[in-house]
């Protein structure tokens, strides 16, 4: 194995240099199959979130494995996926800017999107966009049951939005979107049950019931009425997923290959991967990534192009010129920093996959 890794490092340096993001297609495929199997066993559709990989090629791999469609976080991501022929898409955030700019209407003209909202202002913008597109827009209501970010907090608020949607000829009520915290699935069930009763009183049904999150695979099957699950990180996994207990190191398909470019002191060194590669998102963990060759080394600080190493706990220490493999803390953010992912099998480089939807902020 060490010889194969060294051969791969030599090929990466020869063809791409460092820093470079490498994905192992064998591990990617195994992760895709695992996610699909977990959804199948729980009796819910798999709708993977492409914000992790941002690649139409990888999205199609997930669909070919059985996914019903995809989830995007931004309209720009959906535009890229639609250009590649993928059209069963939920955009899982309030698209106020995209709705007001006309881009939502433009994409809705091409095919029927599913979007989400948690307030009347966004619904009004959606109605205008749908009218401009010439076709009604499917809208899901985002509900917060513990994450404390976007989403209405009570069934009453959700029912009020459902009634606005029901009364607007340019909007179709498509369902409910949840991202429960790991320990708030019982509260989510109570929320859903109350919503189901309330909708029935209006003569409506709940449609799609979508849950989310890679760590929440452990809760699949615990929400009676759920119809699909959205998970993103599971295609690559990362240090956060190891910490969450979902993945092991062998499940991490993406490694950042980076060179040691300086050893200014006995217990310190510099990588050529800084905040513009590994990102400053710690994910609540100590340091900024796990170095496979030197697991006791700590990436403790960043400049834009420098990763600062603390080697004080290492028995053996890297030398200038060594190529190290880093499992990032948060892989989704890391992928968005680069234009391509280098796909490999074993020690063979297969292809460079464009990160086509990177930087799509609107």
Short mmCIF file of C-alpha atoms in Angstrom, two decimals:
data_model
loop_
_atom_site.label_atom_id
_atom_site.label_comp_id
_atom_site.label_asym_id
_atom_site.label_seq_id
_atom_site.Cartn_x
_atom_site.Cartn_y
_atom_site.Cartn_z
CA UNK A 1 0.00 0.00 0.00
CA UNK A 2 2.82 2.42 0.84
CA UNK A 3 4.43 1.82 -2.57
CA UNK A 4 1.11 2.52 -4.32
CA UNK A 5 0.61 5.72 -2.34
CA UNK A 6 4.14 6.87 -3.17
CA UNK A 7 3.56 6.15 -6.86
CA UNK A 8 0.33 8.15 -6.74
CA UNK A 9 2.05 11.06 -5.01
CA UNK A 10 4.70 11.07 -7.74
CA UNK A 11 2.01 11.10 -10.45
CA UNK A 12 0.12 13.92 -8.74
CA UNK A 13 3.28 16.03 -8.50
CA UNK A 14 4.19 15.31 -12.12
CA UNK A 15 0.75 16.11 -13.54
CA UNK A 16 -0.85 18.61 -11.17
CA UNK A 17 1.45 19.83 -8.40
CA UNK A 18 0.23 20.68 -4.92
CA UNK A 19 -2.05 21.52 -3.28
CA UNK A 20 -4.40 19.17 -5.11
CA UNK A 21 -7.71 17.53 -4.19
CA UNK A 22 -7.75 13.80 -4.92
CA UNK A 23 -10.86 11.61 -4.85
CA UNK A 24 -10.67 7.81 -4.79
CA UNK A 25 -13.42 6.62 -7.14
CA UNK A 26 -13.56 3.20 -5.50
CA UNK A 27 -14.37 4.82 -2.16
CA UNK A 28 -16.77 7.30 -3.79
CA UNK A 29 -18.73 4.46 -5.39
CA UNK A 30 -18.82 2.53 -2.13
CA UNK A 31 -20.11 5.61 -0.30
CA UNK A 32 -22.79 6.24 -2.95
CA UNK A 33 -23.99 2.66 -2.68
CA UNK A 34 -24.02 2.82 1.11
CA UNK A 35 -26.20 5.95 1.15
CA UNK A 36 -28.61 4.43 -1.36
CA UNK A 37 -28.83 1.19 0.65
CA UNK A 38 -29.56 3.07 3.87
CA UNK A 39 -32.42 4.96 2.21
CA UNK A 40 -33.78 1.83 0.54
CA UNK A 41 -33.78 -0.08 3.82
CA UNK A 42 -35.63 2.79 5.54
CA UNK A 43 -38.22 2.97 2.76
CA UNK A 44 -37.44 6.58 1.77
CA UNK A 45 -36.23 8.03 -1.49
CA UNK A 46 -32.64 9.22 -1.69
CA UNK A 47 -32.22 12.85 -2.81
CA UNK A 48 -28.49 13.58 -2.34
CA UNK A 49 -27.30 17.11 -1.73
CA UNK A 50 -24.82 18.15 -4.40
CA UNK A 51 -23.39 21.07 -2.39
CA UNK A 52 -20.64 18.64 -1.31
CA UNK A 53 -19.30 17.66 -4.74
CA UNK A 54 -20.87 20.30 -7.07
CA UNK A 55 -20.32 17.98 -10.03
CA UNK A 56 -22.94 16.87 -12.59
CA UNK A 57 -20.86 13.75 -13.26
CA UNK A 58 -21.03 12.70 -9.61
CA UNK A 59 -24.70 13.68 -9.36
CA UNK A 60 -25.46 11.37 -12.28
CA UNK A 61 -23.52 8.61 -10.55
CA UNK A 62 -25.83 9.01 -7.55
CA UNK A 63 -28.95 9.01 -9.74
CA UNK A 64 -27.77 5.90 -11.59
CA UNK A 65 -27.36 4.21 -8.19
CA UNK A 66 -31.04 4.88 -7.43
CA UNK A 67 -31.43 8.48 -6.25
CA UNK A 68 -34.80 10.04 -7.13
CA UNK A 69 -33.25 13.42 -7.90
CA UNK A 70 -30.93 15.90 -6.23
CA UNK A 71 -30.87 18.72 -3.71
CA UNK A 72 -29.13 22.03 -4.40
CA UNK A 73 -28.46 24.87 -2.00
CA UNK A 74 -28.35 27.70 -4.53
CA UNK A 75 -30.14 28.41 -7.77
CA UNK A 76 -26.79 28.66 -9.54
CA UNK A 77 -26.07 25.06 -8.60
CA UNK A 78 -29.45 24.06 -10.01
CA UNK A 79 -28.67 25.91 -13.26
CA UNK A 80 -25.45 23.90 -13.67
CA UNK A 81 -27.23 20.62 -12.95
CA UNK A 82 -30.08 21.48 -15.33
CA UNK A 83 -27.57 22.25 -18.09
CA UNK A 84 -26.31 18.68 -17.61
CA UNK A 85 -29.82 17.26 -18.01
CA UNK A 86 -30.81 16.81 -14.35
CA UNK A 87 -34.24 18.29 -13.66
CA UNK A 88 -35.70 16.66 -10.53
CA UNK A 89 -34.31 19.28 -8.16
CA UNK A 90 -35.19 20.72 -4.77
CA UNK A 91 -33.41 23.97 -3.91
CA UNK A 92 -33.32 23.85 -0.13
CA UNK A 93 -33.00 27.49 0.86
CA UNK A 94 -34.92 30.76 0.61
CA UNK A 95 -34.17 32.02 -2.91
CA UNK A 96 -35.00 35.66 -2.37
CA UNK A 97 -32.13 37.16 -4.37
CA UNK A 98 -32.54 34.73 -7.26
CA UNK A 99 -36.30 35.31 -7.32
CA UNK A 100 -35.94 39.07 -7.40
CA UNK A 101 -33.22 39.02 -10.07
CA UNK A 102 -35.25 37.07 -12.60
CA UNK A 103 -32.99 34.01 -12.59
CA UNK A 104 -35.55 31.84 -10.79
CA UNK A 105 -38.17 32.69 -13.42
CA UNK A 106 -35.71 31.90 -16.21
CA UNK A 107 -34.94 28.43 -14.85
CA UNK A 108 -38.60 27.75 -14.02
CA UNK A 109 -39.44 28.38 -17.68
CA UNK A 110 -37.22 25.43 -18.60
CA UNK A 111 -38.67 22.88 -16.16
CA UNK A 112 -40.66 22.64 -12.93
CA UNK A 113 -38.44 23.35 -9.93
CA UNK A 114 -39.14 22.63 -6.28
CA UNK A 115 -38.09 25.44 -3.94
CA UNK A 116 -38.57 26.11 -0.24
CA UNK A 117 -39.65 29.07 1.89
CA UNK A 118 -40.22 29.96 5.52
CA UNK A 119 -41.84 33.41 5.29
CA UNK A 120 -44.42 35.40 3.30
CA UNK A 121 -41.84 37.78 1.79
CA UNK A 122 -40.16 34.91 -0.03
CA UNK A 123 -43.53 33.49 -1.07
CA UNK A 124 -44.45 36.81 -2.64
CA UNK A 125 -41.19 36.83 -4.59
CA UNK A 126 -41.84 33.25 -5.70
CA UNK A 127 -45.32 34.15 -6.89
CA UNK A 128 -43.93 36.97 -9.01
CA UNK A 129 -41.22 34.70 -10.42
CA UNK A 130 -43.75 32.00 -11.25
CA UNK A 131 -45.99 34.52 -12.99
CA UNK A 132 -43.01 35.76 -14.99
CA UNK A 133 -42.09 32.19 -15.95
CA UNK A 134 -45.59 31.35 -17.10
CA UNK A 135 -46.01 28.28 -14.93
CA UNK A 136 -46.86 27.62 -11.25
CA UNK A 137 -43.94 26.98 -8.90
CA UNK A 138 -43.79 24.04 -6.46
CA UNK A 139 -43.00 25.30 -2.95
CA UNK A 140 -42.02 23.36 0.16
CA UNK A 141 -42.20 24.90 3.63
CA UNK A 142 -38.98 24.70 5.61
CA UNK A 143 -39.57 23.77 9.25
CA UNK A 144 -37.10 24.12 12.12
CA UNK A 145 -37.25 21.43 14.79
CA UNK A 146 -33.94 22.01 16.54
CA UNK A 147 -31.18 23.33 14.27
CA UNK A 148 -32.16 26.95 14.97
CA UNK A 149 -31.27 28.33 11.57
CA UNK A 150 -33.85 28.73 8.77
CA UNK A 151 -37.38 27.35 9.05
CA UNK A 152 -40.65 28.11 10.86
CA UNK A 153 -40.71 26.94 14.46
CA UNK A 154 -44.39 26.05 14.90
CA UNK A 155 -47.01 24.08 12.95
CA UNK A 156 -49.22 27.15 13.15
CA UNK A 157 -46.68 29.23 11.22
CA UNK A 158 -46.28 26.45 8.66
CA UNK A 159 -50.04 26.13 8.21
CA UNK A 160 -50.35 29.87 7.64
CA UNK A 161 -47.75 29.66 4.86
CA UNK A 162 -49.45 26.57 3.40
CA UNK A 163 -52.70 28.52 3.20
CA UNK A 164 -50.95 31.41 1.39
CA UNK A 165 -49.54 28.92 -1.11
CA UNK A 166 -52.91 27.17 -1.49
CA UNK A 167 -54.66 30.47 -2.22
CA UNK A 168 -52.09 31.63 -4.80
CA UNK A 169 -52.76 30.26 -8.31
CA UNK A 170 -49.07 30.62 -9.18
CA UNK A 171 -47.85 28.47 -6.28
CA UNK A 172 -48.30 24.75 -5.57
CA UNK A 173 -47.84 23.34 -2.08
CA UNK A 174 -45.26 20.55 -2.50
CA UNK A 175 -44.51 19.45 1.06
CA UNK A 176 -42.35 20.01 4.11
CA UNK A 177 -38.59 20.21 4.45
CA UNK A 178 -36.93 19.27 7.75
CA UNK A 179 -33.34 19.13 8.98
CA UNK A 180 -33.77 17.84 12.54
CA UNK A 181 -30.97 17.89 15.05
CA UNK A 182 -29.74 14.42 15.96
CA UNK A 183 -31.80 14.38 19.16
CA UNK A 184 -34.95 16.21 18.01
CA UNK A 185 -36.64 13.61 15.84
CA UNK A 186 -39.42 13.03 18.43
CA UNK A 187 -40.23 16.75 18.30
CA UNK A 188 -40.17 16.54 14.50
CA UNK A 189 -42.76 13.76 14.63
CA UNK A 190 -45.03 15.90 16.80
CA UNK A 191 -44.60 18.82 14.38
CA UNK A 192 -45.40 16.64 11.36
CA UNK A 193 -48.43 15.04 12.99
CA UNK A 194 -49.91 18.44 13.83
CA UNK A 195 -49.20 19.66 10.31
CA UNK A 196 -50.88 16.60 8.80
CA UNK A 197 -53.99 17.23 10.89
CA UNK A 198 -54.02 20.93 10.07
CA UNK A 199 -53.57 20.38 6.35
CA UNK A 200 -56.39 17.84 6.33
CA UNK A 201 -58.69 20.48 7.79
CA UNK A 202 -57.88 22.61 4.72
CA UNK A 203 -58.48 19.67 2.40
CA UNK A 204 -54.73 19.43 1.68
CA UNK A 205 -52.16 16.65 1.96
CA UNK A 206 -48.53 17.11 2.98
CA UNK A 207 -46.86 15.81 -0.21
CA UNK A 208 -43.09 15.37 0.11
CA UNK A 209 -41.70 15.03 3.63
CA UNK A 210 -37.96 15.55 3.30
CA UNK A 211 -35.35 15.07 6.03
CA UNK A 212 -31.67 15.91 5.80
CA UNK A 213 -28.11 15.43 6.95
CA UNK A 214 -25.46 12.72 6.72
CA UNK A 215 -25.30 12.21 10.52
CA UNK A 216 -29.08 11.75 10.46
CA UNK A 217 -28.74 8.51 8.53
CA UNK A 218 -28.76 6.97 12.01
CA UNK A 219 -32.31 8.29 12.44
CA UNK A 220 -33.77 7.09 9.13
CA UNK A 221 -37.03 5.28 9.78
CA UNK A 222 -37.71 7.25 12.96
CA UNK A 223 -40.05 9.79 11.34
CA UNK A 224 -43.36 8.21 10.38
CA UNK A 225 -44.45 9.79 7.11
CA UNK A 226 -41.01 10.77 5.81
CA UNK A 227 -40.73 10.24 2.06
CA UNK A 228 -37.12 11.16 1.24
CA UNK A 229 -33.74 12.06 2.72
CA UNK A 230 -31.16 14.66 1.70
CA UNK A 231 -27.52 13.97 2.57
CA UNK A 232 -24.42 15.49 1.03
CA UNK A 233 -21.18 14.86 2.91
CA UNK A 234 -21.55 11.07 2.76
CA UNK A 235 -20.25 10.89 -0.82
CA UNK A 236 -16.76 11.92 0.37
CA UNK A 237 -16.96 12.05 4.20
CA UNK A 238 -14.54 14.13 6.25
CA UNK A 239 -13.11 14.60 9.71
CA UNK A 240 -16.45 15.87 11.02
CA UNK A 241 -18.16 12.66 9.88
CA UNK A 242 -15.45 10.60 11.58
CA UNK A 243 -16.07 12.58 14.78
CA UNK A 244 -19.84 12.05 14.39
CA UNK A 245 -19.32 8.28 14.18
CA UNK A 246 -20.69 7.96 10.66
CA UNK A 247 -17.37 7.34 8.91
CA UNK A 248 -13.93 5.87 9.41
CA UNK A 249 -10.72 7.09 7.78
CA UNK A 250 -11.13 4.43 5.08
CA UNK A 251 -14.53 5.97 4.16
CA UNK A 252 -12.98 9.37 3.40
CA UNK A 253 -12.79 9.51 -0.38
CA UNK A 254 -11.20 12.96 -0.66
CA UNK A 255 -7.69 13.82 0.44
CA UNK A 256 -5.88 17.11 0.01
CA UNK A 257 -2.35 16.42 -1.23
CA UNK A 258 -0.06 19.16 0.05
CA UNK A 259 3.71 19.71 0.15
CA UNK A 260 5.84 20.61 3.15
CA UNK A 261 7.56 23.75 1.86
CA UNK A 262 9.37 24.96 4.99
CA UNK A 263 10.71 23.66 8.31
CA UNK A 264 11.74 26.83 10.09
CA UNK A 265 12.12 25.14 13.46
CA UNK A 266 12.31 21.73 15.14
CA UNK A 267 8.62 21.63 16.01
CA UNK A 268 7.12 23.65 13.22
CA UNK A 269 6.62 23.52 9.48
CA UNK A 270 4.65 25.07 6.64
CA UNK A 271 2.32 23.40 4.12
CA UNK A 272 1.43 24.93 0.75
CA UNK A 273 -2.26 24.47 1.63
CA UNK A 274 -3.67 27.38 3.62
CA UNK A 275 -7.07 28.94 4.14
CA UNK A 276 -7.64 29.14 0.37
CA UNK A 277 -7.41 25.36 0.16
CA UNK A 278 -8.42 23.73 3.43
CA UNK A 279 -10.64 26.67 4.55
CA UNK A 280 -10.87 28.14 8.03
CA UNK A 281 -14.01 26.15 8.92
CA UNK A 282 -12.95 24.06 11.91
CA UNK A 283 -16.26 22.21 12.21
CA UNK A 284 -15.80 22.52 15.95
CA UNK A 285 -12.66 20.35 15.85
CA UNK A 286 -9.11 21.00 17.01
CA UNK A 287 -6.93 22.07 14.12
CA UNK A 288 -7.74 22.18 10.42
CA UNK A 289 -7.43 18.62 9.18
CA UNK A 290 -6.06 15.14 9.86
CA UNK A 291 -2.66 14.39 8.31
CA UNK A 292 -2.61 10.69 7.49
CA UNK A 293 1.18 10.31 7.47
CA UNK A 294 1.60 12.18 10.77
CA UNK A 295 -1.68 11.94 12.73
CA UNK A 296 -0.15 13.64 15.79
CA UNK A 297 0.82 16.69 13.77
CA UNK A 298 -1.56 19.62 14.08
CA UNK A 299 -2.45 22.20 11.45
CA UNK A 300 -2.97 24.92 14.01
CA UNK A 301 -3.08 28.14 11.98
CA UNK A 302 -3.52 29.46 8.46
CA UNK A 303 -2.38 32.21 6.21
CA UNK A 304 -3.96 32.31 2.76
CA UNK A 305 -1.41 29.94 1.20
CA UNK A 306 0.30 28.61 4.33
CA UNK A 307 -0.75 25.86 6.70
CA UNK A 308 1.16 26.16 9.98
CA UNK A 309 2.24 22.82 11.46
CA UNK A 310 2.76 22.08 15.12
CA UNK A 311 5.00 19.00 15.19
CA UNK A 312 5.73 18.95 18.91
CA UNK A 313 3.84 15.68 19.49
CA UNK A 314 5.36 13.84 16.51
CA UNK A 315 7.97 11.11 16.99
CA UNK A 316 8.89 11.31 13.31
CA UNK A 317 8.53 14.62 11.53
CA UNK A 318 8.03 15.48 7.87
CA UNK A 319 10.86 16.94 5.83
CA UNK A 320 10.77 19.73 3.29
CA UNK A 321 9.50 18.24 0.04
CA UNK A 322 7.35 15.55 1.64
CA UNK A 323 3.83 15.16 0.20
CA UNK A 324 1.19 14.76 2.89
CA UNK A 325 -2.44 13.68 2.61
CA UNK A 326 -4.97 15.64 4.66
CA UNK A 327 -8.55 14.68 5.46
CA UNK A 328 -10.25 18.09 5.72
CA UNK A 329 -12.52 18.97 8.61
CA UNK A 330 -15.39 20.05 6.34
CA UNK A 331 -15.13 18.66 2.84
CA UNK A 332 -18.05 20.62 1.35
CA UNK A 333 -16.29 23.95 1.86
CA UNK A 334 -12.95 22.58 0.72
CA UNK A 335 -14.33 21.37 -2.62
CA UNK A 336 -15.76 24.83 -3.31
CA UNK A 337 -12.21 26.24 -3.21
CA UNK A 338 -10.96 24.44 -6.33
CA UNK A 339 -11.78 24.13 -10.04
CA UNK A 340 -11.26 20.39 -10.31
CA UNK A 341 -11.07 17.12 -8.42
CA UNK A 342 -8.48 14.60 -9.56
CA UNK A 343 -10.12 11.17 -9.66
CA UNK A 344 -7.96 8.08 -9.07
CA UNK A 345 -8.25 4.33 -8.70
CA UNK A 346 -5.40 2.84 -6.72
CA UNK A 347 -2.25 4.58 -7.93
CA UNK A 348 -3.72 5.47 -11.34
CA UNK A 349 -5.05 8.91 -12.23
CA UNK A 350 -8.32 8.46 -14.15
CA UNK A 351 -9.48 11.99 -14.94
CA UNK A 352 -9.83 15.54 -13.69
CA UNK A 353 -13.47 16.25 -12.83
CA UNK A 354 -14.54 19.92 -13.06
CA UNK A 355 -16.21 21.35 -9.95
CA UNK A 356 -18.75 22.91 -12.28
CA UNK A 357 -21.04 24.46 -9.65
CA UNK A 358 -18.38 25.99 -7.43
CA UNK A 359 -18.79 29.64 -6.47
CA UNK A 360 -22.48 29.70 -7.36
CA UNK A 361 -23.56 32.02 -4.54
CA UNK A 362 -26.90 33.16 -5.98
#
